[in-house]
mmCIF file of C-alpha atoms in Angstrom:
data_model
loop_
_atom_site.group_PDB
_atom_site.id
_atom_site.type_symbol
_atom_site.label_atom_id
_atom_site.label_comp_id
_atom_site.label_asym_id
_atom_site.label_seq_id
_atom_site.Cartn_x
_atom_site.Cartn_y
_atom_site.Cartn_z
ATOM 1 C CA LYS A 12 -137.495 82.779 56.055
ATOM 2 C CA GLU A 13 -140.561 84.627 57.121
ATOM 3 C CA LEU A 14 -142.766 82.482 54.926
ATOM 4 C CA GLU A 15 -141.114 79.394 56.356
ATOM 5 C CA ALA A 16 -141.629 80.569 59.813
ATOM 6 C CA ASP A 17 -145.249 81.373 59.098
ATOM 7 C CA LEU A 18 -146.036 78.008 57.762
ATOM 8 C CA TYR A 19 -144.318 76.383 60.655
ATOM 9 C CA ALA A 20 -146.319 78.302 62.968
ATOM 10 C CA ALA A 21 -149.554 77.531 61.129
ATOM 11 C CA LEU A 22 -148.636 74.013 61.127
ATOM 12 C CA LEU A 23 -148.200 74.069 64.971
ATOM 13 C CA GLU A 24 -151.527 75.779 65.202
ATOM 14 C CA ASP A 25 -153.110 72.993 63.258
ATOM 15 C CA LEU A 26 -151.477 70.272 65.351
ATOM 16 C CA ASN A 27 -152.490 71.661 68.640
ATOM 17 C CA ASP A 28 -155.829 70.345 68.754
ATOM 18 C CA HIS A 29 -154.259 66.875 67.954
ATOM 19 C CA VAL A 30 -151.482 66.524 70.387
ATOM 20 C CA PRO A 31 -153.458 64.267 73.136
ATOM 21 C CA ARG A 32 -154.197 61.900 70.212
ATOM 22 C CA LEU A 33 -150.625 62.174 68.835
ATOM 23 C CA LEU A 34 -149.210 61.320 72.176
ATOM 24 C CA ARG A 35 -151.423 58.349 72.590
ATOM 25 C CA LEU A 36 -150.462 57.074 69.165
ATOM 26 C CA ALA A 37 -146.820 57.486 70.127
ATOM 27 C CA ALA A 38 -147.111 55.579 73.385
ATOM 28 C CA ARG A 39 -148.864 52.762 71.824
ATOM 29 C CA LEU A 40 -146.337 52.718 68.852
ATOM 30 C CA ALA A 41 -143.639 52.381 71.655
ATOM 31 C CA GLU A 42 -145.372 49.561 73.119
ATOM 32 C CA VAL A 43 -145.696 47.643 69.778
ATOM 33 C CA ASP A 44 -142.036 48.442 69.023
ATOM 34 C CA CYS A 45 -140.696 47.023 72.330
ATOM 35 C CA ALA A 46 -142.650 44.056 72.139
ATOM 36 C CA ALA A 47 -141.594 43.458 68.459
ATOM 37 C CA GLY A 48 -138.016 44.037 69.349
ATOM 38 C CA LEU A 49 -138.122 41.568 72.446
ATOM 39 C CA ALA A 50 -139.929 38.912 70.042
ATOM 40 C CA GLU A 51 -137.402 39.219 67.201
ATOM 41 C CA VAL A 52 -134.642 38.653 69.604
ATOM 42 C CA ALA A 53 -136.158 35.873 71.316
ATOM 43 C CA ARG A 54 -136.678 34.093 68.058
ATOM 44 C CA GLN A 55 -133.196 34.928 66.885
ATOM 45 C CA ARG A 56 -131.358 33.928 70.028
ATOM 46 C CA ASP A 57 -133.520 30.885 71.182
ATOM 47 C CA PHE A 58 -134.950 32.450 74.419
ATOM 48 C CA VAL A 59 -137.791 30.684 76.348
ATOM 49 C CA ARG A 60 -140.840 31.821 77.869
ATOM 50 C CA PRO A 61 -140.065 31.773 81.618
ATOM 51 C CA THR A 62 -142.619 30.742 84.333
ATOM 52 C CA VAL A 63 -143.361 33.771 86.898
ATOM 53 C CA ASP A 64 -145.420 33.066 89.915
ATOM 54 C CA ASP A 65 -145.652 34.472 93.528
ATOM 55 C CA GLY A 66 -143.359 31.746 95.040
ATOM 56 C CA LEU A 67 -139.969 32.770 96.172
ATOM 57 C CA ARG A 68 -137.892 30.012 94.454
ATOM 58 C CA VAL A 69 -135.603 31.211 91.426
ATOM 59 C CA ASP A 70 -134.539 28.022 89.274
ATOM 60 C CA ILE A 71 -132.637 28.984 85.947
ATOM 61 C CA ARG A 72 -131.506 25.921 84.078
ATOM 62 C CA GLU A 73 -128.745 26.664 81.399
ATOM 63 C CA GLY A 74 -129.041 30.703 81.748
ATOM 64 C CA ARG A 75 -126.862 32.819 79.583
ATOM 65 C CA HIS A 76 -125.842 36.432 79.696
ATOM 66 C CA PRO A 77 -128.012 37.829 76.782
ATOM 67 C CA LEU A 78 -125.276 40.647 76.140
ATOM 68 C CA VAL A 79 -122.027 38.794 76.594
ATOM 69 C CA GLU A 80 -123.549 35.965 74.286
ATOM 70 C CA ALA A 81 -124.537 38.532 71.645
ATOM 71 C CA LEU A 82 -121.219 40.549 71.731
ATOM 72 C CA GLN A 83 -119.119 37.289 71.289
ATOM 73 C CA PRO A 84 -120.690 35.732 68.442
ATOM 74 C CA ASN A 85 -117.425 33.532 67.705
ATOM 75 C CA THR A 86 -117.090 32.057 71.116
ATOM 76 C CA PRO A 87 -119.716 29.573 72.435
ATOM 77 C CA PHE A 88 -121.233 31.039 75.582
ATOM 78 C CA VAL A 89 -120.998 28.378 78.432
ATOM 79 C CA PRO A 90 -124.531 28.304 80.127
ATOM 80 C CA ASN A 91 -124.825 27.826 83.733
ATOM 81 C CA ASP A 92 -127.763 26.393 86.414
ATOM 82 C CA THR A 93 -128.634 28.850 89.219
ATOM 83 C CA ILE A 94 -130.988 27.613 91.679
ATOM 84 C CA LEU A 95 -131.884 30.022 94.979
ATOM 85 C CA ASP A 96 -134.405 28.429 97.090
ATOM 86 C CA PRO A 97 -135.253 30.105 100.740
ATOM 87 C CA ASP A 98 -136.032 26.471 101.823
ATOM 88 C CA GLU A 99 -132.533 25.180 100.846
ATOM 89 C CA GLU A 100 -129.510 27.388 99.552
ATOM 90 C CA ARG A 101 -130.682 31.020 99.314
ATOM 91 C CA LEU A 102 -127.089 32.339 99.540
ATOM 92 C CA LEU A 103 -124.667 31.413 96.964
ATOM 93 C CA ILE A 104 -121.058 32.324 97.745
ATOM 94 C CA ILE A 105 -118.910 32.162 94.532
ATOM 95 C CA THR A 106 -115.139 31.962 94.582
ATOM 96 C CA GLY A 107 -112.618 31.656 91.412
ATOM 97 C CA PRO A 108 -109.891 33.376 89.719
ATOM 98 C CA ASN A 109 -110.295 36.738 88.287
ATOM 99 C CA MET A 110 -111.647 36.683 84.514
ATOM 100 C CA ALA A 111 -113.172 33.268 85.331
ATOM 101 C CA GLY A 112 -116.758 34.478 85.132
ATOM 102 C CA LYS A 113 -117.986 35.181 88.476
ATOM 103 C CA SER A 114 -119.294 38.327 87.638
ATOM 104 C CA THR A 115 -120.948 37.146 84.481
ATOM 105 C CA ALA A 116 -122.770 34.349 85.914
ATOM 106 C CA MET A 117 -123.973 36.474 88.762
ATOM 107 C CA ARG A 118 -125.096 39.281 86.606
ATOM 108 C CA GLN A 119 -127.226 37.142 84.246
ATOM 109 C CA VAL A 120 -129.415 35.854 87.108
ATOM 110 C CA ALA A 121 -130.374 39.430 87.507
ATOM 111 C CA LEU A 122 -130.879 40.008 83.885
ATOM 112 C CA ILE A 123 -133.028 36.926 83.421
ATOM 113 C CA THR A 124 -135.068 37.959 86.513
ATOM 114 C CA ILE A 125 -135.659 41.578 85.417
ATOM 115 C CA MET A 126 -136.574 40.338 81.688
ATOM 116 C CA ALA A 127 -139.041 37.900 83.193
ATOM 117 C CA HIS A 128 -140.769 40.394 85.352
ATOM 118 C CA MET A 129 -141.064 42.957 82.322
ATOM 119 C CA GLY A 130 -142.761 39.975 80.297
ATOM 120 C CA ALA A 131 -140.108 39.026 77.940
ATOM 121 C CA PHE A 132 -138.448 35.687 76.928
ATOM 122 C CA VAL A 133 -135.321 34.968 78.506
ATOM 123 C CA PRO A 134 -131.999 33.414 77.377
ATOM 124 C CA ALA A 135 -131.964 29.924 79.070
ATOM 125 C CA ASP A 136 -133.334 26.491 78.457
ATOM 126 C CA ASN A 137 -136.073 26.715 81.247
ATOM 127 C CA ALA A 138 -136.771 29.436 83.990
ATOM 128 C CA HIS A 139 -138.934 29.441 86.966
ATOM 129 C CA ILE A 140 -138.853 32.975 88.758
ATOM 130 C CA GLY A 141 -140.456 33.651 91.986
ATOM 131 C CA ARG A 142 -141.828 37.309 92.146
ATOM 132 C CA VAL A 143 -138.982 39.600 93.182
ATOM 133 C CA ASP A 144 -139.633 43.045 94.775
ATOM 134 C CA ARG A 145 -136.240 44.632 93.841
ATOM 135 C CA VAL A 146 -132.648 43.955 92.678
ATOM 136 C CA PHE A 147 -130.113 45.198 94.735
ATOM 137 C CA THR A 148 -126.350 45.297 93.534
ATOM 138 C CA ARG A 149 -122.835 46.247 95.104
ATOM 139 C CA VAL A 150 -120.831 45.873 92.171
ATOM 140 C CA GLY A 151 -117.881 47.377 90.964
ATOM 141 C CA ALA A 152 -115.107 49.953 92.555
ATOM 142 C CA SER A 153 -115.671 53.579 92.305
ATOM 143 C CA ASP A 154 -115.206 56.772 94.580
ATOM 144 C CA ASP A 155 -116.941 59.826 94.878
ATOM 145 C CA LEU A 156 -113.940 62.440 95.269
ATOM 146 C CA ALA A 157 -116.288 65.411 94.394
ATOM 147 C CA GLY A 158 -118.542 64.227 97.352
ATOM 148 C CA GLY A 159 -115.692 63.435 99.663
ATOM 149 C CA ARG A 160 -116.273 59.902 99.728
ATOM 150 C CA SER A 161 -113.683 57.192 99.356
ATOM 151 C CA THR A 162 -113.859 53.891 97.300
ATOM 152 C CA PHE A 163 -114.474 51.987 100.843
ATOM 153 C CA MET A 164 -117.122 54.680 101.768
ATOM 154 C CA VAL A 165 -119.379 54.400 98.747
ATOM 155 C CA GLU A 166 -118.796 50.534 99.060
ATOM 156 C CA MET A 167 -120.273 50.896 102.660
ATOM 157 C CA SER A 168 -123.212 53.125 101.631
ATOM 158 C CA GLU A 169 -124.216 50.664 98.948
ATOM 159 C CA THR A 170 -124.030 47.801 101.298
ATOM 160 C CA ALA A 171 -125.960 49.746 104.128
ATOM 161 C CA ALA A 172 -128.577 50.506 101.575
ATOM 162 C CA ILE A 173 -129.029 46.909 100.959
ATOM 163 C CA VAL A 174 -129.107 45.776 104.555
ATOM 164 C CA HIS A 175 -131.611 48.392 105.233
ATOM 165 C CA GLY A 176 -133.775 47.962 102.232
ATOM 166 C CA ALA A 177 -133.928 44.455 100.959
ATOM 167 C CA SER A 178 -136.463 41.815 102.115
ATOM 168 C CA ASP A 179 -136.985 38.082 101.676
ATOM 169 C CA ARG A 180 -138.343 38.735 98.221
ATOM 170 C CA SER A 181 -135.339 40.534 97.017
ATOM 171 C CA LEU A 182 -132.438 39.430 94.871
ATOM 172 C CA VAL A 183 -129.033 40.693 96.155
ATOM 173 C CA LEU A 184 -125.918 40.915 94.188
ATOM 174 C CA LEU A 185 -122.629 41.048 95.981
ATOM 175 C CA ASP A 186 -119.526 41.430 93.869
ATOM 176 C CA GLU A 187 -116.911 41.656 96.558
ATOM 177 C CA ILE A 188 -117.199 43.654 99.778
ATOM 178 C CA GLY A 189 -114.564 45.012 102.103
ATOM 179 C CA ARG A 190 -111.909 45.163 99.363
ATOM 180 C CA GLY A 191 -111.635 48.974 99.879
ATOM 181 C CA THR A 192 -109.818 48.415 103.398
ATOM 182 C CA SER A 193 -107.340 46.121 105.146
ATOM 183 C CA THR A 194 -107.773 42.412 104.344
ATOM 184 C CA TYR A 195 -108.460 41.518 108.114
ATOM 185 C CA ASP A 196 -111.269 44.438 108.299
ATOM 186 C CA GLY A 197 -112.713 43.416 104.776
ATOM 187 C CA VAL A 198 -113.237 39.592 105.711
ATOM 188 C CA SER A 199 -114.782 40.685 109.027
ATOM 189 C CA ILE A 200 -117.202 43.102 107.087
ATOM 190 C CA ALA A 201 -118.158 40.439 104.577
ATOM 191 C CA TRP A 202 -118.505 37.791 106.926
ATOM 192 C CA ALA A 203 -120.692 40.156 109.203
ATOM 193 C CA VAL A 204 -123.065 41.286 106.294
ATOM 194 C CA THR A 205 -123.306 37.527 104.696
ATOM 195 C CA GLU A 206 -124.399 36.487 108.374
ATOM 196 C CA PHE A 207 -126.866 39.431 108.667
ATOM 197 C CA ILE A 208 -128.669 38.696 105.276
ATOM 198 C CA HIS A 209 -128.866 35.017 106.041
ATOM 199 C CA GLU A 210 -130.213 35.605 109.240
ATOM 200 C CA LYS A 211 -132.069 38.569 109.384
ATOM 201 C CA LEU A 212 -132.993 39.433 105.779
ATOM 202 C CA GLY A 213 -133.488 35.860 103.801
ATOM 203 C CA ALA A 214 -132.885 37.680 100.655
ATOM 204 C CA LYS A 215 -131.960 35.610 97.580
ATOM 205 C CA THR A 216 -128.124 36.268 97.192
ATOM 206 C CA ILE A 217 -125.024 35.957 94.996
ATOM 207 C CA PHE A 218 -121.775 36.640 96.473
ATOM 208 C CA ALA A 219 -118.809 36.497 94.450
ATOM 209 C CA THR A 220 -115.436 37.067 96.590
ATOM 210 C CA HIS A 221 -111.781 36.344 96.728
ATOM 211 C CA TYR A 222 -112.013 35.928 100.351
ATOM 212 C CA HIS A 223 -111.525 32.001 100.759
ATOM 213 C CA GLU A 224 -112.411 32.569 104.500
ATOM 214 C CA LEU A 225 -116.119 33.111 103.562
ATOM 215 C CA THR A 226 -116.360 29.493 102.391
ATOM 216 C CA GLN A 227 -116.494 28.458 106.000
ATOM 217 C CA LEU A 228 -119.999 29.972 106.160
ATOM 218 C CA GLY A 229 -121.079 27.053 103.754
ATOM 219 C CA ASP A 230 -120.642 24.435 106.682
ATOM 220 C CA LEU A 231 -121.831 26.795 109.425
ATOM 221 C CA LEU A 232 -125.116 28.359 108.049
ATOM 222 C CA PRO A 233 -127.922 25.843 106.488
ATOM 223 C CA GLY A 234 -128.798 28.513 103.759
ATOM 224 C CA VAL A 235 -125.413 29.017 102.398
ATOM 225 C CA LYS A 236 -123.984 27.294 99.422
ATOM 226 C CA ASN A 237 -120.373 27.155 98.114
ATOM 227 C CA MET A 238 -119.807 27.608 94.502
ATOM 228 C CA ASN A 239 -116.752 28.155 92.233
ATOM 229 C CA VAL A 240 -116.104 28.892 88.550
ATOM 230 C CA ALA A 241 -114.165 26.077 87.542
ATOM 231 C CA VAL A 242 -110.672 26.419 85.656
ATOM 232 C CA ARG A 243 -107.913 23.974 84.517
ATOM 233 C CA GLU A 244 -104.192 24.356 84.953
ATOM 234 C CA ILE A 245 -102.053 23.000 82.031
ATOM 235 C CA GLY A 246 -98.506 23.523 82.932
ATOM 236 C CA GLU A 247 -98.189 27.293 83.582
ATOM 237 C CA ASP A 248 -101.336 28.047 81.575
ATOM 238 C CA ILE A 249 -104.883 28.615 82.981
ATOM 239 C CA VAL A 250 -108.022 27.497 80.934
ATOM 240 C CA PHE A 251 -111.291 29.112 82.006
ATOM 241 C CA LEU A 252 -113.779 26.657 81.670
ATOM 242 C CA ARG A 253 -116.832 29.261 82.734
ATOM 243 C CA ARG A 254 -118.751 26.432 84.699
ATOM 244 C CA LEU A 255 -120.228 26.684 87.901
ATOM 245 C CA MET A 256 -119.383 23.920 90.170
ATOM 246 C CA ASP A 257 -120.357 22.928 93.686
ATOM 247 C CA GLY A 258 -117.794 23.764 96.431
ATOM 248 C CA GLY A 259 -115.354 26.681 96.916
ATOM 249 C CA ALA A 260 -112.187 27.180 94.994
ATOM 250 C CA ASP A 261 -109.159 25.456 96.414
ATOM 251 C CA ARG A 262 -106.846 28.586 96.164
#
């Protein structure tokens, strides 16, 4: 054990002068490893090179969720188009039943946007991504009991961070707002937040909701567009088609 300790101490002493070079080498190898990994996935899964510019428009054609697609190899992934344009529809309200694919469609837009900004190819047939400064999300339901915050309080804190921090260059994902309180109050909060983002922030936003009342905003605000995830009812069964369609869900 003493011999082993001496040899190890001597090795560390010899390496001490080379630490800066070793760290630089490790950093460069990490970059090569990252680029090679992204290239391999892009080749295997038919990713495409996105166009990234200083514009504000996000235009994704036949976009796919890279992880959901990879983890369900025996189930064909249904791709979707997503267009967010400050001069036209910059706020999408997506309705549809649970498990229809609202969250997947929404999150794949964020993932494609982030991948494009980091220099990766993206899972789509074509993608034009205007430069985004930050991605804000209000997704999932969780509480912070140790911090004395209810599910609703966590939700409102995250929403407040968005309305105070987002700009017209931001991408905002809202997966339900106001569900932690009464329906009437929840609809009111969701409605007010949507109006504020549309009127004051101008951020590109996708809002998935079960509050069908919010679809009225598509007729009231010029930058809001209603979309729904298509389903087909066959007798008492529901078939999820996973396709984003124009208009709100009927129920």
